[in-house]
Short mmCIF file of C-alpha atoms and ligand atoms in Angstrom, two decimals:
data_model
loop_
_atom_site.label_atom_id
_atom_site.label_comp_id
_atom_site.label_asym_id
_atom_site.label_seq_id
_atom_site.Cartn_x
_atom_site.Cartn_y
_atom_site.Cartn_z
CA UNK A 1 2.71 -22.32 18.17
CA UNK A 2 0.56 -19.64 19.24
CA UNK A 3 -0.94 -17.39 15.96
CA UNK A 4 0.57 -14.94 17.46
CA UNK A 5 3.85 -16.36 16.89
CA UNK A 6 3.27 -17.04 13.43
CA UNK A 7 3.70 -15.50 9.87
CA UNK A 8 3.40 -15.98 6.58
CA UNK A 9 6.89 -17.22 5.07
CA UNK A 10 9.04 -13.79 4.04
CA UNK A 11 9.51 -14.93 0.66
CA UNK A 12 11.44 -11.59 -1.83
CA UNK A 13 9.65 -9.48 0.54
CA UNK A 14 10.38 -8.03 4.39
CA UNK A 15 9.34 -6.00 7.08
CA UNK A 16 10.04 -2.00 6.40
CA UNK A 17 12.37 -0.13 8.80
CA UNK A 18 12.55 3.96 8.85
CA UNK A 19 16.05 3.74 7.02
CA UNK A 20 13.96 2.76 4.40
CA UNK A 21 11.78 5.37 4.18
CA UNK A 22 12.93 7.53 1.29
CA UNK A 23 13.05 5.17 -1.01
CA UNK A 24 9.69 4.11 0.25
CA UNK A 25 8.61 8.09 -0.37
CA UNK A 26 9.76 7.13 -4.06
CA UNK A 27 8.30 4.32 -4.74
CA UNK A 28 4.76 5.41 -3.28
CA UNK A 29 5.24 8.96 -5.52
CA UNK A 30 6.13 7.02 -8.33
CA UNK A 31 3.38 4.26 -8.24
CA UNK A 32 0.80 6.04 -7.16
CA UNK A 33 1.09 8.93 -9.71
CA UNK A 34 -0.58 6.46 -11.78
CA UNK A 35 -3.85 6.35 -10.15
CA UNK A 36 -6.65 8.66 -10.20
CA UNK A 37 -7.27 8.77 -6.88
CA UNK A 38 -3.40 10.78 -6.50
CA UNK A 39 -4.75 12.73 -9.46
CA UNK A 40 -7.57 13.70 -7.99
CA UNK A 41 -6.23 14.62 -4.42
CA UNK A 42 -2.76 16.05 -5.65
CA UNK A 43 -3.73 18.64 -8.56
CA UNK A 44 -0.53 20.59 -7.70
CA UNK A 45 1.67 17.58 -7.55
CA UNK A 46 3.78 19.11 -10.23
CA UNK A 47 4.71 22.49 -8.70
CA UNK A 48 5.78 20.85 -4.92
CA UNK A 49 6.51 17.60 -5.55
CA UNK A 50 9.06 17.87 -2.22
CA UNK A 51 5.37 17.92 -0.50
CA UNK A 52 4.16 14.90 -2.11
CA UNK A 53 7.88 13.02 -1.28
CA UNK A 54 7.33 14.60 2.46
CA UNK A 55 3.89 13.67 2.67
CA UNK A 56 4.03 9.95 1.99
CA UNK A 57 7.40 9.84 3.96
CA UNK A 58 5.50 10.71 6.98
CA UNK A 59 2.36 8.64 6.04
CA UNK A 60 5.11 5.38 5.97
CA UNK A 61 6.60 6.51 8.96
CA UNK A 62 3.68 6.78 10.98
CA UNK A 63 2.68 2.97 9.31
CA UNK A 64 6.21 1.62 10.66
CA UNK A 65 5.88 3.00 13.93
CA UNK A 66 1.91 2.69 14.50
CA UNK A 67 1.93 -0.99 16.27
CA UNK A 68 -1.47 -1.53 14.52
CA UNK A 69 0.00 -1.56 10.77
CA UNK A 70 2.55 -3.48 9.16
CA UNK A 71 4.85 -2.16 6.29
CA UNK A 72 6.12 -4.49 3.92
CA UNK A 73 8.77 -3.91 1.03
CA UNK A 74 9.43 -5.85 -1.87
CA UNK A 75 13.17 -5.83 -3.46
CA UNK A 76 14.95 -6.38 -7.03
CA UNK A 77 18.29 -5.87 -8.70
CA UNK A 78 18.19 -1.79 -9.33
CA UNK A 79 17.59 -1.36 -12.67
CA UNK A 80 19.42 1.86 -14.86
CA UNK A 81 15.98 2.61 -15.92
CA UNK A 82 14.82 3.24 -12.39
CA UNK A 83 14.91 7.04 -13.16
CA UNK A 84 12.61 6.58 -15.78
CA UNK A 85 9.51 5.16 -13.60
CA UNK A 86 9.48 8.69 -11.97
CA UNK A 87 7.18 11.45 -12.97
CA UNK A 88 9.15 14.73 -14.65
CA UNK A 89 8.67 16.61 -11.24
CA UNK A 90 9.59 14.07 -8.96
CA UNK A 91 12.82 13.55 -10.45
CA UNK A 92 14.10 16.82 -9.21
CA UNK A 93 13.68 15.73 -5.46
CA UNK A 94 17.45 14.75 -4.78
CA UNK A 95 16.22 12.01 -2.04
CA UNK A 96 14.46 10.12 -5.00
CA UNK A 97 18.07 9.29 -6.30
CA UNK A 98 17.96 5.62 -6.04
CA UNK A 99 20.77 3.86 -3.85
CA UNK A 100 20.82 0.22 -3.82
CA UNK A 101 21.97 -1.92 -0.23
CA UNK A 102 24.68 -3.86 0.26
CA UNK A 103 23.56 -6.92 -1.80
CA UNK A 104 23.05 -4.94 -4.83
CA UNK A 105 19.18 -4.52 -4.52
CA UNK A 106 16.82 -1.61 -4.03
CA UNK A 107 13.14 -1.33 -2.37
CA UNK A 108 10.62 -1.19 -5.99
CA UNK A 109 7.22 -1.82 -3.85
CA UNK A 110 5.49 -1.31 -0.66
CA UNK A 111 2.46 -2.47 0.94
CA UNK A 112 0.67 -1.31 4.43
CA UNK A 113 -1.78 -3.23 6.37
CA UNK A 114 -3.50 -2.16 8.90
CA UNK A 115 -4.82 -4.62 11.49
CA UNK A 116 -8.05 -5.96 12.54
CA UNK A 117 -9.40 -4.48 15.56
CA UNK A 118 -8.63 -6.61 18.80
CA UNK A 119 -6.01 -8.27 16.50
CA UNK A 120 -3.13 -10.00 19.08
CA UNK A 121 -0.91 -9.14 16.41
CA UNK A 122 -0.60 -5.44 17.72
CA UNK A 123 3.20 -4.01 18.33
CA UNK A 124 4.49 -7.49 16.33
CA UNK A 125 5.59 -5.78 13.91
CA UNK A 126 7.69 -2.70 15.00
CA UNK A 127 11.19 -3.12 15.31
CA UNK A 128 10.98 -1.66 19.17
CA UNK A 129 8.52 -4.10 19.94
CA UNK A 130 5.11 -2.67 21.47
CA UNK A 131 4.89 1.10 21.95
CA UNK A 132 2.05 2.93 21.90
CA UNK A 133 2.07 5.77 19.51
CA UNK A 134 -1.06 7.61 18.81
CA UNK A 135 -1.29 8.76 14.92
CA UNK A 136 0.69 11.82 14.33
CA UNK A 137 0.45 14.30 11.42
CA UNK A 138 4.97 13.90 11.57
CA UNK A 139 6.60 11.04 12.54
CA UNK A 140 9.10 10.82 14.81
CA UNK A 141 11.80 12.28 12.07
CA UNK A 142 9.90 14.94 12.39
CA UNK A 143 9.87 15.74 8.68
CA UNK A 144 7.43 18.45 7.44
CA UNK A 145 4.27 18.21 5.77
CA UNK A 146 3.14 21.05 4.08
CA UNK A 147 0.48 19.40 1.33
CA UNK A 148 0.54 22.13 -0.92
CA UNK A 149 0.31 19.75 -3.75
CA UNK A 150 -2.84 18.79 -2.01
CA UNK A 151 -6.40 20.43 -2.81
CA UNK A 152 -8.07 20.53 0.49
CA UNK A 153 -11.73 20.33 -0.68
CA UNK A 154 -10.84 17.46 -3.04
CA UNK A 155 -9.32 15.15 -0.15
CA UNK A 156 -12.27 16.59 2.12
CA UNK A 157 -15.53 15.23 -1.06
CA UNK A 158 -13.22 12.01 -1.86
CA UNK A 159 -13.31 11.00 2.39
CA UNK A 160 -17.07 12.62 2.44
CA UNK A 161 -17.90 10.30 0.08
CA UNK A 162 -16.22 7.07 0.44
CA UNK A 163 -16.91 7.56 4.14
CA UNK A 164 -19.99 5.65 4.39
CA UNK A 165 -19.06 2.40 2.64
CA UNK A 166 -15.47 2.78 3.96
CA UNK A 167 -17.78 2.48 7.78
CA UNK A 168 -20.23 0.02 6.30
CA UNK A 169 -17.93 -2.69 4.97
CA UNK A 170 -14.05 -1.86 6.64
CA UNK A 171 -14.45 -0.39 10.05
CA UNK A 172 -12.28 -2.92 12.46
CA UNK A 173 -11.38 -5.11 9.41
CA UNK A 174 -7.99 -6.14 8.49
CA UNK A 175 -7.37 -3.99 5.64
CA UNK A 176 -5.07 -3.89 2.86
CA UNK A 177 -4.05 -0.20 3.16
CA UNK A 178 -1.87 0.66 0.42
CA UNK A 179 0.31 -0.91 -2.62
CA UNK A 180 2.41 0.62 -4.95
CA UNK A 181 5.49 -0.37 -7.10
CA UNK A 182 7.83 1.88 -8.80
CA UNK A 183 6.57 1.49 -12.82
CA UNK A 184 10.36 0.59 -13.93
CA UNK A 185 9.46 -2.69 -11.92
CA UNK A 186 5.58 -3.45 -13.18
CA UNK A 187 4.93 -6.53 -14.45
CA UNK A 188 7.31 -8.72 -12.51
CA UNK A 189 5.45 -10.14 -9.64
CA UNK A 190 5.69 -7.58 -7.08
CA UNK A 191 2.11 -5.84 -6.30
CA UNK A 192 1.10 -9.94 -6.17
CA UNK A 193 3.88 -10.88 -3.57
CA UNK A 194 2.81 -8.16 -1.49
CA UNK A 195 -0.61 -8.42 -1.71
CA UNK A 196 -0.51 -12.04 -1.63
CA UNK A 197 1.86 -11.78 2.07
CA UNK A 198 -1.17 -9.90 3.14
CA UNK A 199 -3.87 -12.53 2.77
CA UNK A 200 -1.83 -15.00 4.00
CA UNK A 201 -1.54 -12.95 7.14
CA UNK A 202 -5.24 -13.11 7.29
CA UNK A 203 -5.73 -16.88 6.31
CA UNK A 204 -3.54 -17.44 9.36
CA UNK A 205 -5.27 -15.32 11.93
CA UNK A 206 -8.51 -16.46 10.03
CA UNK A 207 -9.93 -13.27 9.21
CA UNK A 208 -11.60 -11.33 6.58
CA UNK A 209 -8.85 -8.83 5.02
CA UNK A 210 -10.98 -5.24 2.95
CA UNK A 211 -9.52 -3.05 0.78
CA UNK A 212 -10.63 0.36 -0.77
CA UNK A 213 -9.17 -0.07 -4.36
CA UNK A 214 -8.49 2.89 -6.92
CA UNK A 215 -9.23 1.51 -10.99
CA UNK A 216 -5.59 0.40 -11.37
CA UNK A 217 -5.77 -2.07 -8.54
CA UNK A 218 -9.01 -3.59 -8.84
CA UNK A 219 -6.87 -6.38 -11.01
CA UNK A 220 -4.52 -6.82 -8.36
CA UNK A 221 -7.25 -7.45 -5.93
CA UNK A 222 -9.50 -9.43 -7.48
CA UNK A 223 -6.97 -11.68 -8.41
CA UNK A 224 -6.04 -12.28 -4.82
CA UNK A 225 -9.76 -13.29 -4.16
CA UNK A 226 -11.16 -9.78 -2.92
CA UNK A 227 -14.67 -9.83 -3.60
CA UNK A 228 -16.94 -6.67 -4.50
CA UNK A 229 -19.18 -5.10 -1.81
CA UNK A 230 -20.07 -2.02 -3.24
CA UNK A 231 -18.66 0.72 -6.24
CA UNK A 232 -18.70 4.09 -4.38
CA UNK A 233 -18.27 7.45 -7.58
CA UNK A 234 -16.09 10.52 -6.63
CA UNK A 235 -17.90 12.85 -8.62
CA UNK A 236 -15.35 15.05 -11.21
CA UNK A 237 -14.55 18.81 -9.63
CA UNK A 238 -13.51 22.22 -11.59
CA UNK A 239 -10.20 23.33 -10.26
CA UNK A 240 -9.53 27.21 -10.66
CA UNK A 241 -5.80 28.06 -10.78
CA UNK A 242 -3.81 31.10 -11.74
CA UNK A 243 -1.38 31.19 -14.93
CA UNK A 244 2.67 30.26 -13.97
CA UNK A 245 3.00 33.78 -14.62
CA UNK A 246 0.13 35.01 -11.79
CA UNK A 247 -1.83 36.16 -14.40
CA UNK A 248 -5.55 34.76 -15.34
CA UNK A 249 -7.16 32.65 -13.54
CA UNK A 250 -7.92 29.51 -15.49
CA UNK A 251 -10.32 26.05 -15.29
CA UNK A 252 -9.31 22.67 -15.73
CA UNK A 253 -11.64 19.57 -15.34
CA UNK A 254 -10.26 16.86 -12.67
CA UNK A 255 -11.94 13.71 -13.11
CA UNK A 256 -13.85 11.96 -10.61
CA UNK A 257 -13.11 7.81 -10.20
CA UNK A 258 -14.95 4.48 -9.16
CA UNK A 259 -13.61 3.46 -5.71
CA UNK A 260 -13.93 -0.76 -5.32
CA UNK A 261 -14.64 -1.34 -1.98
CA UNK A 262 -13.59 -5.39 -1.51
CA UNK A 263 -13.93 -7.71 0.92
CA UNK A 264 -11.92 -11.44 1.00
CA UNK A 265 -12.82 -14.52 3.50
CA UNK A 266 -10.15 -16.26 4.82
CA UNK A 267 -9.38 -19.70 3.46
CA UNK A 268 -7.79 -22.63 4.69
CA UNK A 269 -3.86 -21.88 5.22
CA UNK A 270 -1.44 -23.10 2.06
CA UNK A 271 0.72 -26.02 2.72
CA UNK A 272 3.15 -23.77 0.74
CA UNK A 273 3.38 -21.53 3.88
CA UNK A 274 6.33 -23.29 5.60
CA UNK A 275 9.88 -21.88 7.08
CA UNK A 276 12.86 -24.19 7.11
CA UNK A 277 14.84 -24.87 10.70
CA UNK A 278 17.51 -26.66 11.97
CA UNK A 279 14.49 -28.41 13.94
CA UNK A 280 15.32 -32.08 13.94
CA UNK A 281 11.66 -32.91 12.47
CA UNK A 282 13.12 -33.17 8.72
CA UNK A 283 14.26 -29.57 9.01
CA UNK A 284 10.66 -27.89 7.81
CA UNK A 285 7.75 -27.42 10.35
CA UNK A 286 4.38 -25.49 9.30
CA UNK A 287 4.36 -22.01 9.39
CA UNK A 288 0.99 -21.81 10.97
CA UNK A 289 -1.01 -22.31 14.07
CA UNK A 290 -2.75 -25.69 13.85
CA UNK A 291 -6.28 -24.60 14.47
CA UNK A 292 -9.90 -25.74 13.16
CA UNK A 293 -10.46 -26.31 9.98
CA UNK A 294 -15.03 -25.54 9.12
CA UNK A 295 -15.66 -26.57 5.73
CA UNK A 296 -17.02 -23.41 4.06
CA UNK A 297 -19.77 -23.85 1.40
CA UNK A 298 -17.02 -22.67 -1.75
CA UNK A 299 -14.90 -25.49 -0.42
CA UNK A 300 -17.59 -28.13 -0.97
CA UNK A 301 -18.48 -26.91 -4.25
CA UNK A 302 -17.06 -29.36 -7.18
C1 COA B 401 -1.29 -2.13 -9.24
C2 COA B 401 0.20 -2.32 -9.05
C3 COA B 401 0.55 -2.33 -7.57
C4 COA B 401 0.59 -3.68 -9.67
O1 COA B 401 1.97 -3.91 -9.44
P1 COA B 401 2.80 -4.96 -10.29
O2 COA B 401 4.08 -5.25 -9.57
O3 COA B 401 2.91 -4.53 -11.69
O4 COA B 401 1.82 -6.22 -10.21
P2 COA B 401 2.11 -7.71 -10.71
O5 COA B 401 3.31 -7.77 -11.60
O6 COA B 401 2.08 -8.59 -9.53
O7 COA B 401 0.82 -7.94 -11.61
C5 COA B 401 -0.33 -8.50 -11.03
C6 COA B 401 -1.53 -8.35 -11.91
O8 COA B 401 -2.00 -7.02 -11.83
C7 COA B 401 -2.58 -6.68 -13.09
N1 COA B 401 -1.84 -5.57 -13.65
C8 COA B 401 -0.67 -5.07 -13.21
N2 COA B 401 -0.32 -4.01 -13.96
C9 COA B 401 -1.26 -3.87 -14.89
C10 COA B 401 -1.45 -2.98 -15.96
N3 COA B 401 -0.58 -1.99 -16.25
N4 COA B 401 -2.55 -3.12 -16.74
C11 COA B 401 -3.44 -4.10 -16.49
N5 COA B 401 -3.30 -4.98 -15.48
C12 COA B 401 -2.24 -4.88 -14.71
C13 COA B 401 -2.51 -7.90 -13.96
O9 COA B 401 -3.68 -8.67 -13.74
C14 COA B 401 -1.31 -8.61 -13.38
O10 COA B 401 -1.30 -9.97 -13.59
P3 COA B 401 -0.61 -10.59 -14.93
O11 COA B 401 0.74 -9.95 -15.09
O12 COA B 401 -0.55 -12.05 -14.63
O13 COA B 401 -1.54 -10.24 -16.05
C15 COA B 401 1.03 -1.22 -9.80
O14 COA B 401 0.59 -1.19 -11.14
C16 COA B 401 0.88 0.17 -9.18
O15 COA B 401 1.66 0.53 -8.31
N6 COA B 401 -0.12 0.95 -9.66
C17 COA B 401 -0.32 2.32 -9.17
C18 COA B 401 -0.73 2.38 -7.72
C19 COA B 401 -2.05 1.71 -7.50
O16 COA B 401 -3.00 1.89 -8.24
N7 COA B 401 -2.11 0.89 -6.45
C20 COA B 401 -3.29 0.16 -6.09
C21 COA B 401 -4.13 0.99 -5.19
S1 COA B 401 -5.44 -0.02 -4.54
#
């Protein structure tokens, strides 16, 4: 089997479609509220949170479609607390009422990977098969974003900033793009599953796999195996805005974060990573591309 023709075994978690995608708008507003790096980018996500909905709606779409990402989902049975896990804001976006499929369960996280450079994985993943699509500000839906919830210099200092080590350490990497899961469904395995589909991925094709983490998912990371390269600080900024009423204008203090930029080496691919068939051969064959195996200096270590 060619590694092309391989993947990691779709264990509680699948490929993302565009039918998804609202849901997937939810789950990224919801999660992602929670880290400073939203905070810091998305000081007006409580007066337009339809822009924040829009904007990660068309950031997923353009994921699904781009033939050099993937877009994983992880499910669960939809919990009555699932309203809860959404900022006060958010919950007045009617698309962020939560519908569950036909067998009773409901998207809680999402993951995007974006693939190494020269990667024969490219167009694998879309559901057209390979199309080129070069990055677009909308999706093919053609939904609107409007990023008022955005503050323009804050997104321009955090990539000014993170730029450099961002070039330095991830430029042509496999990269762990996003995670997120809706904060009804914390705690239960998710963030791991789809981070953990990810390295497989890499362990596979036998390649390095980066991430840029915010605070809240240097845990995550670590505990996958990511390994620190460098701490880039997104200094704190004043953010003038007028009163609800129009009248004075007032300060407020937006704190600045640690970015983790992380780096993990591919290891030797899990026996664990197998896919049953009706293949005559005992019904399970590896789900893996035979290939080399170069003792690496951790492996000899006792
Ligand atoms: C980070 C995040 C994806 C974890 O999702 P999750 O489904 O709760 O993760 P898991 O249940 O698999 O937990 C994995 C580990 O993450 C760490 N972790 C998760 N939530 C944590 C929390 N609230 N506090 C401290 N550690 C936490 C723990 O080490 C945990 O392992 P443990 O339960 O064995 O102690 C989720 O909290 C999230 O969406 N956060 C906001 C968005 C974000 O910061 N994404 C990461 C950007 S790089």
């Amino acid at each position: 089997m060619s590694p092309e023709a391989s993947f990691p075994a779709f264990d509680n978690v699948r490929l993302a479609t565009t039918k998804d995608l609202a849901r997937i708008a939810t789950v990224a507003a919801a999660g992602f509220y929670w880290s400073p790096v939203f905070q810091f980018q998305r000081p007006y996500f409580a007066d337009f949170p339809e822009d924040t909905f829009n904007s990660y709606f068309t950031e997923y779409e353009s994921a699904i479609e781009d033939p050099g990402s993937v877009v994983i989902v992880s499910e669960d049975d939809v919990s009555e607390k699932d309203p809860d896990g959404l900022y006060e804001a958010l919950r007045k976006v009617p698309s962020t009422y939560p519908r569950q499929d036909a067998n009773g369960k409901i998207i809680v996280g999402v993951c995007s990977i974006t693939l190494n450079s020269g990667s024969g994985r490219v167009g694998q993943f879309q559901p057209g098969g390979k199309h080129v699509r070069p990055h677009l500000t909308t999706g093919s839906s053609g939904v609107k974003m409007q990023q008022r919830d955005q503050h323009g210099c804050a997104t321009e200092m955090y990539n000014k900033l993170s730029g450099p080590a961002k070039a330095k350490y991830l430029a042509g990497q496999m990269r762990l793009s996003t995670v997120a899961v809706h904060p009804t469904y914390w705690r239960r395995g998710h963030g791991s599953r789809l981070v953990n589909w990810c390295t497989r991925l890499a362990d596979i094709d036998g390649v390095p796999v980066g991430v840029s983490a915010a605070p809240t998912g240097v845990a995550i990371t670590v505990k996958a195996g990511f390994e620190e390269q460098e701490r880039v600080w997104i200094a704190d900024y004043k953010l003038k805005r007028k009163s609800a009423n129009g009248g004075d204008q007032t300060e407020h203090d937006i704190p600045g974060l640690e970015l983790w930029i992380g780096i993990r080496k591919p290891r030797h691919p899990q026996v664990r990573n197998v896919v049953q068939t009706d293949c005559p051969m005992n019904g399970v064959i590896p789900f893996w591309s035979p290939r080399p195996w170069v003792p690496q200096a951790e492996d000899l270590s006792l």
